[in-house]
Amino acid sequence: MRSFAGAFTELAFDLSLELRATSRADLARELEACTVKAVSYDPETDIGLIALEPQRQLNAVERNVLGQKLGQVIPFSDAPYASLQLDNFGRVVAVELVAPPRNLRWILRPASNYRWKGL
């Protein structure tokens, strides 16, 4: 699998820059280190999702007793089309894109059409 920063270089740079500017360097580092699990994009709704695999794996208690759920969504002001999704353990698990810019659509469409799993 390929890292998020390697697969989506410009997007990763923009999001990491804003996270660092808002004192969330910890999330910026985690986002850059995540690997891409899957990409989906629906041109009819113009919504895409980049599912990410965090570096830190869940232990048995977290996985089997507590369970993983959506914990927090962080919007971006410099990239208003993007939001970062964290699980209930504070790990980065996805980037959601609503009406992304054209250059990003060109990357998402073929990746999604071929049911892309990693790079």
Short mmCIF file of N, CA, C and O in Angstrom, two decimals:
data_model
loop_
_atom_site.label_atom_id
_atom_site.label_comp_id
_atom_site.label_asym_id
_atom_site.label_seq_id
_atom_site.Cartn_x
_atom_site.Cartn_y
_atom_site.Cartn_z
N MET A 1 0.85 -1.19 0.00
CA MET A 1 0.00 0.00 0.00
C MET A 1 0.89 1.24 0.00
O MET A 1 2.00 1.22 0.49
N ARG A 2 0.35 2.31 -0.50
CA ARG A 2 1.09 3.55 -0.63
C ARG A 2 0.64 4.54 0.42
O ARG A 2 -0.52 4.57 0.82
N SER A 3 1.55 5.39 0.84
CA SER A 3 1.21 6.39 1.85
C SER A 3 0.27 7.44 1.24
O SER A 3 0.28 7.68 0.04
N PHE A 4 -0.52 8.04 2.11
CA PHE A 4 -1.43 9.11 1.66
C PHE A 4 -0.63 10.25 1.05
O PHE A 4 -0.97 10.76 -0.01
N ALA A 5 0.48 10.63 1.69
CA ALA A 5 1.32 11.72 1.20
C ALA A 5 1.92 11.39 -0.16
O ALA A 5 2.11 12.27 -1.00
N GLY A 6 2.21 10.12 -0.42
CA GLY A 6 2.77 9.72 -1.71
C GLY A 6 1.73 9.62 -2.79
O GLY A 6 1.99 9.92 -3.96
N ALA A 7 0.52 9.20 -2.44
CA ALA A 7 -0.54 9.01 -3.42
C ALA A 7 -1.26 10.31 -3.76
O ALA A 7 -1.68 10.52 -4.89
N PHE A 8 -1.42 11.18 -2.79
CA PHE A 8 -2.15 12.45 -2.98
C PHE A 8 -1.26 13.59 -2.48
O PHE A 8 -1.58 14.26 -1.50
N THR A 9 -0.16 13.81 -3.16
CA THR A 9 0.89 14.72 -2.71
C THR A 9 0.38 16.13 -2.44
O THR A 9 0.60 16.68 -1.36
N GLU A 10 -0.29 16.72 -3.40
CA GLU A 10 -0.75 18.11 -3.25
C GLU A 10 -1.81 18.24 -2.15
O GLU A 10 -1.74 19.15 -1.32
N LEU A 11 -2.75 17.32 -2.12
CA LEU A 11 -3.79 17.35 -1.09
C LEU A 11 -3.18 17.16 0.30
O LEU A 11 -3.51 17.89 1.23
N ALA A 12 -2.27 16.20 0.42
CA ALA A 12 -1.62 15.95 1.71
C ALA A 12 -0.85 17.18 2.17
O ALA A 12 -0.89 17.54 3.35
N PHE A 13 -0.17 17.84 1.25
CA PHE A 13 0.59 19.04 1.60
C PHE A 13 -0.35 20.14 2.11
O PHE A 13 -0.11 20.74 3.15
N ASP A 14 -1.44 20.40 1.38
CA ASP A 14 -2.39 21.45 1.76
C ASP A 14 -3.03 21.18 3.12
O ASP A 14 -3.13 22.06 3.97
N LEU A 15 -3.48 19.94 3.33
CA LEU A 15 -4.14 19.61 4.59
C LEU A 15 -3.15 19.64 5.76
O LEU A 15 -3.46 20.16 6.83
N SER A 16 -1.96 19.11 5.55
CA SER A 16 -0.93 19.12 6.61
C SER A 16 -0.53 20.54 6.96
O SER A 16 -0.31 20.85 8.14
N LEU A 17 -0.42 21.39 5.97
CA LEU A 17 -0.05 22.79 6.21
C LEU A 17 -1.07 23.47 7.11
O LEU A 17 -0.72 24.15 8.08
N GLU A 18 -2.35 23.27 6.82
CA GLU A 18 -3.40 23.88 7.65
C GLU A 18 -3.43 23.27 9.05
O GLU A 18 -3.63 23.98 10.03
N LEU A 19 -3.24 21.97 9.15
CA LEU A 19 -3.22 21.34 10.47
C LEU A 19 -2.08 21.91 11.32
O LEU A 19 -2.26 22.20 12.49
N ARG A 20 -0.92 22.08 10.72
CA ARG A 20 0.22 22.65 11.45
C ARG A 20 -0.05 24.10 11.85
O ARG A 20 0.31 24.53 12.94
N ALA A 21 -0.69 24.85 10.96
CA ALA A 21 -0.99 26.26 11.24
C ALA A 21 -2.01 26.41 12.36
O ALA A 21 -2.06 27.46 13.02
N THR A 22 -2.81 25.39 12.59
CA THR A 22 -3.83 25.44 13.65
C THR A 22 -3.40 24.60 14.86
O THR A 22 -4.24 24.12 15.61
N SER A 23 -2.10 24.44 15.02
CA SER A 23 -1.51 23.74 16.17
C SER A 23 -1.93 22.27 16.27
O SER A 23 -2.08 21.74 17.36
N ARG A 24 -2.13 21.63 15.14
CA ARG A 24 -2.46 20.20 15.11
C ARG A 24 -1.39 19.42 14.35
O ARG A 24 -1.67 18.57 13.52
N ALA A 25 -0.12 19.72 14.66
CA ALA A 25 1.00 19.05 13.99
C ALA A 25 0.95 17.54 14.21
O ALA A 25 1.39 16.77 13.35
N ASP A 26 0.41 17.11 15.36
CA ASP A 26 0.30 15.68 15.63
C ASP A 26 -0.57 14.99 14.58
O ASP A 26 -0.23 13.93 14.06
N LEU A 27 -1.69 15.63 14.21
CA LEU A 27 -2.57 15.07 13.19
C LEU A 27 -1.93 15.15 11.81
O LEU A 27 -2.13 14.26 10.98
N ALA A 28 -1.18 16.22 11.55
CA ALA A 28 -0.49 16.35 10.27
C ALA A 28 0.50 15.22 10.07
O ALA A 28 0.55 14.60 9.00
N ARG A 29 1.28 14.90 11.09
CA ARG A 29 2.24 13.80 11.01
C ARG A 29 1.53 12.47 10.81
O ARG A 29 1.95 11.63 10.02
N GLU A 30 0.44 12.28 11.54
CA GLU A 30 -0.31 11.03 11.42
C GLU A 30 -0.92 10.89 10.03
O GLU A 30 -0.89 9.81 9.42
N LEU A 31 -1.49 11.97 9.50
CA LEU A 31 -2.09 11.95 8.17
C LEU A 31 -1.04 11.58 7.12
O LEU A 31 -1.29 10.75 6.25
N GLU A 32 0.13 12.18 7.20
CA GLU A 32 1.18 11.91 6.23
C GLU A 32 1.67 10.47 6.31
O GLU A 32 2.12 9.90 5.31
N ALA A 33 1.59 9.85 7.48
CA ALA A 33 2.08 8.49 7.68
C ALA A 33 1.05 7.42 7.34
O ALA A 33 1.40 6.24 7.19
N CYS A 34 -0.22 7.79 7.23
CA CYS A 34 -1.27 6.82 6.93
C CYS A 34 -1.06 6.21 5.54
O CYS A 34 -0.53 6.86 4.65
N THR A 35 -1.53 4.98 5.39
CA THR A 35 -1.53 4.35 4.07
C THR A 35 -2.97 4.35 3.54
O THR A 35 -3.93 4.33 4.31
N VAL A 36 -3.08 4.37 2.23
CA VAL A 36 -4.40 4.41 1.59
C VAL A 36 -4.95 2.99 1.50
O VAL A 36 -4.30 2.10 0.95
N LYS A 37 -6.14 2.78 2.06
CA LYS A 37 -6.81 1.48 2.00
C LYS A 37 -7.67 1.38 0.74
O LYS A 37 -7.67 0.37 0.06
N ALA A 38 -8.45 2.42 0.49
CA ALA A 38 -9.38 2.39 -0.64
C ALA A 38 -9.77 3.82 -1.02
O ALA A 38 -9.69 4.73 -0.19
N VAL A 39 -10.19 3.97 -2.26
CA VAL A 39 -10.66 5.27 -2.76
C VAL A 39 -12.00 5.05 -3.41
O VAL A 39 -12.18 4.11 -4.17
N SER A 40 -12.96 5.92 -3.09
CA SER A 40 -14.25 5.86 -3.77
C SER A 40 -14.64 7.28 -4.17
O SER A 40 -14.34 8.24 -3.46
N TYR A 41 -15.28 7.38 -5.33
CA TYR A 41 -15.75 8.68 -5.82
C TYR A 41 -17.01 8.46 -6.62
O TYR A 41 -17.07 7.59 -7.49
N ASP A 42 -18.04 9.24 -6.31
CA ASP A 42 -19.31 9.18 -7.04
C ASP A 42 -19.47 10.48 -7.81
O ASP A 42 -19.73 11.52 -7.20
N PRO A 43 -19.33 10.45 -9.15
CA PRO A 43 -19.44 11.69 -9.92
C PRO A 43 -20.84 12.31 -9.90
O PRO A 43 -20.98 13.51 -10.07
N GLU A 44 -21.87 11.50 -9.65
CA GLU A 44 -23.22 12.05 -9.60
C GLU A 44 -23.42 12.96 -8.40
O GLU A 44 -24.07 14.00 -8.50
N THR A 45 -22.89 12.57 -7.26
CA THR A 45 -23.01 13.40 -6.05
C THR A 45 -21.78 14.28 -5.84
O THR A 45 -21.81 15.17 -5.02
N ASP A 46 -20.70 13.99 -6.60
CA ASP A 46 -19.43 14.72 -6.51
C ASP A 46 -18.83 14.62 -5.10
O ASP A 46 -18.36 15.58 -4.53
N ILE A 47 -18.89 13.40 -4.57
CA ILE A 47 -18.34 13.13 -3.24
C ILE A 47 -17.35 11.97 -3.34
O ILE A 47 -17.63 10.96 -3.99
N GLY A 48 -16.22 12.16 -2.69
CA GLY A 48 -15.19 11.12 -2.67
C GLY A 48 -14.77 10.82 -1.25
O GLY A 48 -14.94 11.63 -0.34
N LEU A 49 -14.22 9.64 -1.05
CA LEU A 49 -13.73 9.23 0.25
C LEU A 49 -12.42 8.47 0.05
O LEU A 49 -12.35 7.55 -0.77
N ILE A 50 -11.41 8.89 0.79
CA ILE A 50 -10.14 8.19 0.80
C ILE A 50 -10.03 7.52 2.16
O ILE A 50 -9.85 8.20 3.18
N ALA A 51 -10.22 6.21 2.19
CA ALA A 51 -10.13 5.45 3.44
C ALA A 51 -8.66 5.21 3.75
O ALA A 51 -7.89 4.81 2.88
N LEU A 52 -8.28 5.48 5.00
CA LEU A 52 -6.88 5.40 5.40
C LEU A 52 -6.66 4.35 6.49
O LEU A 52 -7.55 4.09 7.30
N GLU A 53 -5.47 3.80 6.49
CA GLU A 53 -5.04 2.85 7.52
C GLU A 53 -4.06 3.59 8.42
O GLU A 53 -2.97 3.95 8.00
N PRO A 54 -4.44 3.83 9.68
CA PRO A 54 -3.53 4.53 10.59
C PRO A 54 -2.32 3.66 10.94
O PRO A 54 -2.38 2.44 10.86
N GLN A 55 -1.23 4.32 11.32
CA GLN A 55 -0.04 3.58 11.73
C GLN A 55 -0.29 2.78 13.00
O GLN A 55 0.12 1.65 13.11
N ARG A 56 -0.94 3.42 13.98
CA ARG A 56 -1.19 2.74 15.25
C ARG A 56 -2.38 1.81 15.11
O ARG A 56 -3.49 2.21 14.82
N GLN A 57 -2.12 0.53 15.33
CA GLN A 57 -3.17 -0.47 15.28
C GLN A 57 -3.89 -0.52 16.63
O GLN A 57 -3.32 -0.18 17.66
N LEU A 58 -5.13 -0.96 16.60
CA LEU A 58 -5.89 -1.12 17.84
C LEU A 58 -5.46 -2.39 18.55
O LEU A 58 -5.16 -3.40 17.91
N ASN A 59 -5.46 -2.33 19.88
CA ASN A 59 -5.18 -3.55 20.63
C ASN A 59 -6.47 -4.35 20.76
O ASN A 59 -7.54 -3.91 20.34
N ALA A 60 -6.39 -5.54 21.35
CA ALA A 60 -7.54 -6.44 21.43
C ALA A 60 -8.72 -5.84 22.18
O ALA A 60 -9.88 -6.00 21.78
N VAL A 61 -8.46 -5.13 23.26
CA VAL A 61 -9.54 -4.52 24.05
C VAL A 61 -10.21 -3.40 23.23
O VAL A 61 -11.44 -3.33 23.16
N GLU A 62 -9.41 -2.55 22.62
CA GLU A 62 -9.97 -1.46 21.81
C GLU A 62 -10.81 -2.03 20.66
O GLU A 62 -11.90 -1.53 20.38
N ARG A 63 -10.30 -3.05 20.01
CA ARG A 63 -10.97 -3.61 18.84
C ARG A 63 -12.21 -4.42 19.21
O ARG A 63 -13.27 -4.25 18.62
N ASN A 64 -12.10 -5.29 20.21
CA ASN A 64 -13.18 -6.24 20.50
C ASN A 64 -14.15 -5.79 21.58
O ASN A 64 -15.30 -6.21 21.59
N VAL A 65 -13.72 -4.96 22.51
CA VAL A 65 -14.59 -4.55 23.61
C VAL A 65 -15.19 -3.17 23.33
O VAL A 65 -16.41 -2.99 23.34
N LEU A 66 -14.33 -2.20 23.09
CA LEU A 66 -14.80 -0.84 22.86
C LEU A 66 -15.37 -0.66 21.46
O LEU A 66 -16.38 -0.01 21.27
N GLY A 67 -14.67 -1.17 20.46
CA GLY A 67 -15.11 -1.05 19.08
C GLY A 67 -14.73 0.29 18.47
O GLY A 67 -14.64 1.30 19.15
N GLN A 68 -14.49 0.27 17.17
CA GLN A 68 -14.11 1.48 16.45
C GLN A 68 -15.35 2.15 15.87
O GLN A 68 -16.19 1.51 15.26
N LYS A 69 -15.45 3.47 16.11
CA LYS A 69 -16.56 4.27 15.61
C LYS A 69 -16.02 5.61 15.12
O LYS A 69 -14.91 5.99 15.45
N LEU A 70 -16.83 6.32 14.36
CA LEU A 70 -16.46 7.67 13.95
C LEU A 70 -16.45 8.55 15.20
O LEU A 70 -17.41 8.57 15.96
N GLY A 71 -15.35 9.25 15.41
CA GLY A 71 -15.23 10.05 16.62
C GLY A 71 -15.36 11.54 16.39
O GLY A 71 -16.07 12.23 17.10
N GLN A 72 -14.67 12.06 15.37
CA GLN A 72 -14.65 13.50 15.15
C GLN A 72 -14.41 13.78 13.68
O GLN A 72 -13.70 13.04 13.00
N VAL A 73 -14.99 14.86 13.19
CA VAL A 73 -14.77 15.32 11.82
C VAL A 73 -14.17 16.71 11.90
O VAL A 73 -14.72 17.59 12.56
N ILE A 74 -13.03 16.89 11.25
CA ILE A 74 -12.33 18.17 11.27
C ILE A 74 -12.41 18.81 9.89
O ILE A 74 -11.84 18.29 8.93
N PRO A 75 -13.14 19.92 9.77
CA PRO A 75 -13.21 20.62 8.47
C PRO A 75 -11.97 21.48 8.26
O PRO A 75 -11.25 21.81 9.20
N PHE A 76 -11.73 21.84 7.02
CA PHE A 76 -10.60 22.70 6.66
C PHE A 76 -11.12 23.99 6.05
O PHE A 76 -12.03 23.96 5.24
N SER A 77 -10.52 25.11 6.44
CA SER A 77 -10.95 26.39 5.86
C SER A 77 -10.23 26.69 4.56
O SER A 77 -10.81 27.25 3.64
N ASP A 78 -8.95 26.30 4.44
CA ASP A 78 -8.21 26.54 3.20
C ASP A 78 -8.59 25.55 2.10
O ASP A 78 -8.38 25.82 0.93
N ALA A 79 -9.12 24.40 2.47
CA ALA A 79 -9.61 23.40 1.54
C ALA A 79 -11.03 23.02 1.99
O ALA A 79 -11.25 21.96 2.56
N PRO A 80 -12.01 23.93 1.77
CA PRO A 80 -13.35 23.72 2.32
C PRO A 80 -14.06 22.48 1.78
O PRO A 80 -15.06 22.05 2.35
N TYR A 81 -13.56 21.89 0.73
CA TYR A 81 -14.15 20.68 0.16
C TYR A 81 -13.72 19.42 0.92
O TYR A 81 -14.25 18.35 0.69
N ALA A 82 -12.74 19.55 1.82
CA ALA A 82 -12.18 18.38 2.51
C ALA A 82 -12.50 18.40 4.00
O ALA A 82 -12.60 19.45 4.62
N SER A 83 -12.65 17.22 4.55
CA SER A 83 -12.76 17.07 6.00
C SER A 83 -12.01 15.80 6.40
O SER A 83 -11.98 14.81 5.67
N LEU A 84 -11.41 15.87 7.56
CA LEU A 84 -10.62 14.77 8.09
C LEU A 84 -11.48 14.00 9.09
O LEU A 84 -12.12 14.61 9.95
N GLN A 85 -11.54 12.69 8.97
CA GLN A 85 -12.34 11.89 9.87
C GLN A 85 -11.43 11.12 10.82
O GLN A 85 -10.50 10.45 10.39
N LEU A 86 -11.72 11.25 12.12
CA LEU A 86 -10.98 10.55 13.16
C LEU A 86 -11.89 9.51 13.78
O LEU A 86 -13.11 9.72 13.85
N ASP A 87 -11.31 8.41 14.24
CA ASP A 87 -12.13 7.44 14.95
C ASP A 87 -12.23 7.82 16.42
O ASP A 87 -11.66 8.84 16.85
N ASN A 88 -12.93 7.04 17.20
CA ASN A 88 -13.13 7.35 18.61
C ASN A 88 -11.84 7.20 19.43
O ASN A 88 -11.82 7.56 20.60
N PHE A 89 -10.76 6.75 18.82
CA PHE A 89 -9.46 6.67 19.47
C PHE A 89 -8.54 7.81 19.03
O PHE A 89 -7.37 7.84 19.38
N GLY A 90 -9.07 8.74 18.22
CA GLY A 90 -8.30 9.89 17.77
C GLY A 90 -7.37 9.61 16.61
O GLY A 90 -6.51 10.43 16.28
N ARG A 91 -7.54 8.46 15.95
CA ARG A 91 -6.70 8.12 14.81
C ARG A 91 -7.34 8.61 13.52
O ARG A 91 -8.55 8.56 13.35
N VAL A 92 -6.53 9.07 12.57
CA VAL A 92 -7.01 9.50 11.27
C VAL A 92 -7.43 8.26 10.49
O VAL A 92 -6.64 7.33 10.32
N VAL A 93 -8.70 8.24 10.01
CA VAL A 93 -9.19 7.06 9.30
C VAL A 93 -9.70 7.36 7.88
O VAL A 93 -9.87 6.44 7.09
N ALA A 94 -9.93 8.64 7.55
CA ALA A 94 -10.43 8.95 6.21
C ALA A 94 -10.34 10.45 5.92
O ALA A 94 -10.30 11.27 6.84
N VAL A 95 -10.34 10.75 4.64
CA VAL A 95 -10.49 12.12 4.16
C VAL A 95 -11.71 12.11 3.25
O VAL A 95 -11.76 11.35 2.28
N GLU A 96 -12.70 12.92 3.60
CA GLU A 96 -13.91 13.03 2.78
C GLU A 96 -13.79 14.28 1.93
O GLU A 96 -13.36 15.33 2.40
N LEU A 97 -14.18 14.16 0.66
CA LEU A 97 -14.09 15.26 -0.29
C LEU A 97 -15.46 15.52 -0.91
O LEU A 97 -16.03 14.63 -1.54
N VAL A 98 -15.98 16.71 -0.68
CA VAL A 98 -17.28 17.10 -1.23
C VAL A 98 -17.03 18.20 -2.25
O VAL A 98 -16.51 19.26 -1.92
N ALA A 99 -17.39 17.93 -3.50
CA ALA A 99 -17.14 18.84 -4.62
C ALA A 99 -15.66 19.25 -4.68
O ALA A 99 -15.33 20.42 -4.59
N PRO A 100 -14.78 18.24 -4.83
CA PRO A 100 -13.34 18.55 -4.88
C PRO A 100 -12.97 19.30 -6.15
O PRO A 100 -13.72 19.26 -7.14
N PRO A 101 -11.82 19.98 -6.16
CA PRO A 101 -11.40 20.68 -7.37
C PRO A 101 -11.18 19.70 -8.52
O PRO A 101 -10.96 18.50 -8.31
N ARG A 102 -11.23 20.22 -9.71
CA ARG A 102 -11.15 19.41 -10.93
C ARG A 102 -9.89 18.54 -10.96
O ARG A 102 -9.97 17.36 -11.31
N ASN A 103 -8.75 19.10 -10.59
CA ASN A 103 -7.51 18.32 -10.65
C ASN A 103 -7.56 17.10 -9.71
O ASN A 103 -6.99 16.07 -10.00
N LEU A 104 -8.27 17.21 -8.61
CA LEU A 104 -8.40 16.09 -7.68
C LEU A 104 -9.41 15.07 -8.20
O LEU A 104 -9.24 13.87 -8.02
N ARG A 105 -10.43 15.53 -8.89
CA ARG A 105 -11.41 14.61 -9.50
C ARG A 105 -10.74 13.69 -10.50
O ARG A 105 -11.09 12.52 -10.61
N TRP A 106 -9.76 14.22 -11.23
CA TRP A 106 -9.05 13.43 -12.24
C TRP A 106 -8.28 12.29 -11.59
O TRP A 106 -8.03 11.26 -12.23
N ILE A 107 -7.89 12.45 -10.35
CA ILE A 107 -7.19 11.38 -9.63
C ILE A 107 -8.20 10.41 -9.02
O ILE A 107 -8.01 9.20 -9.06
N LEU A 108 -9.29 10.94 -8.48
CA LEU A 108 -10.28 10.11 -7.80
C LEU A 108 -11.08 9.22 -8.75
O LEU A 108 -11.34 8.06 -8.44
N ARG A 109 -11.47 9.74 -9.90
CA ARG A 109 -12.32 8.97 -10.82
C ARG A 109 -11.71 7.64 -11.23
O ARG A 109 -12.33 6.60 -11.05
N PRO A 110 -10.52 7.65 -11.83
CA PRO A 110 -9.97 6.34 -12.25
C PRO A 110 -9.67 5.44 -11.06
O PRO A 110 -9.83 4.23 -11.14
N ALA A 111 -9.25 6.02 -9.96
CA ALA A 111 -8.94 5.21 -8.78
C ALA A 111 -10.20 4.50 -8.30
O ALA A 111 -10.17 3.33 -7.95
N SER A 112 -11.31 5.20 -8.30
CA SER A 112 -12.57 4.62 -7.84
C SER A 112 -13.14 3.65 -8.86
O SER A 112 -13.63 2.60 -8.51
N ASN A 113 -13.06 3.98 -10.15
CA ASN A 113 -13.63 3.12 -11.20
C ASN A 113 -13.00 1.75 -11.23
O ASN A 113 -13.65 0.78 -11.57
N TYR A 114 -11.75 1.67 -10.88
CA TYR A 114 -11.06 0.38 -10.91
C TYR A 114 -11.03 -0.27 -9.53
O TYR A 114 -10.25 -1.17 -9.31
N ARG A 115 -11.87 0.19 -8.63
CA ARG A 115 -11.93 -0.35 -7.26
C ARG A 115 -10.54 -0.46 -6.67
O ARG A 115 -10.09 -1.49 -6.22
N TRP A 116 -9.88 0.66 -6.71
CA TRP A 116 -8.47 0.77 -6.32
C TRP A 116 -8.26 0.41 -4.87
O TRP A 116 -8.94 0.89 -4.00
N LYS A 117 -7.31 -0.44 -4.64
CA LYS A 117 -6.91 -0.83 -3.27
C LYS A 117 -5.40 -0.62 -3.21
O LYS A 117 -4.64 -1.44 -3.69
N GLY A 118 -4.99 0.49 -2.65
CA GLY A 118 -3.56 0.80 -2.55
C GLY A 118 -3.02 1.25 -3.90
O GLY A 118 -3.74 1.37 -4.87
N LEU A 119 -1.74 1.54 -3.95
CA LEU A 119 -1.10 1.95 -5.22
C LEU A 119 0.10 1.09 -5.52
O LEU A 119 0.74 0.59 -4.68
#
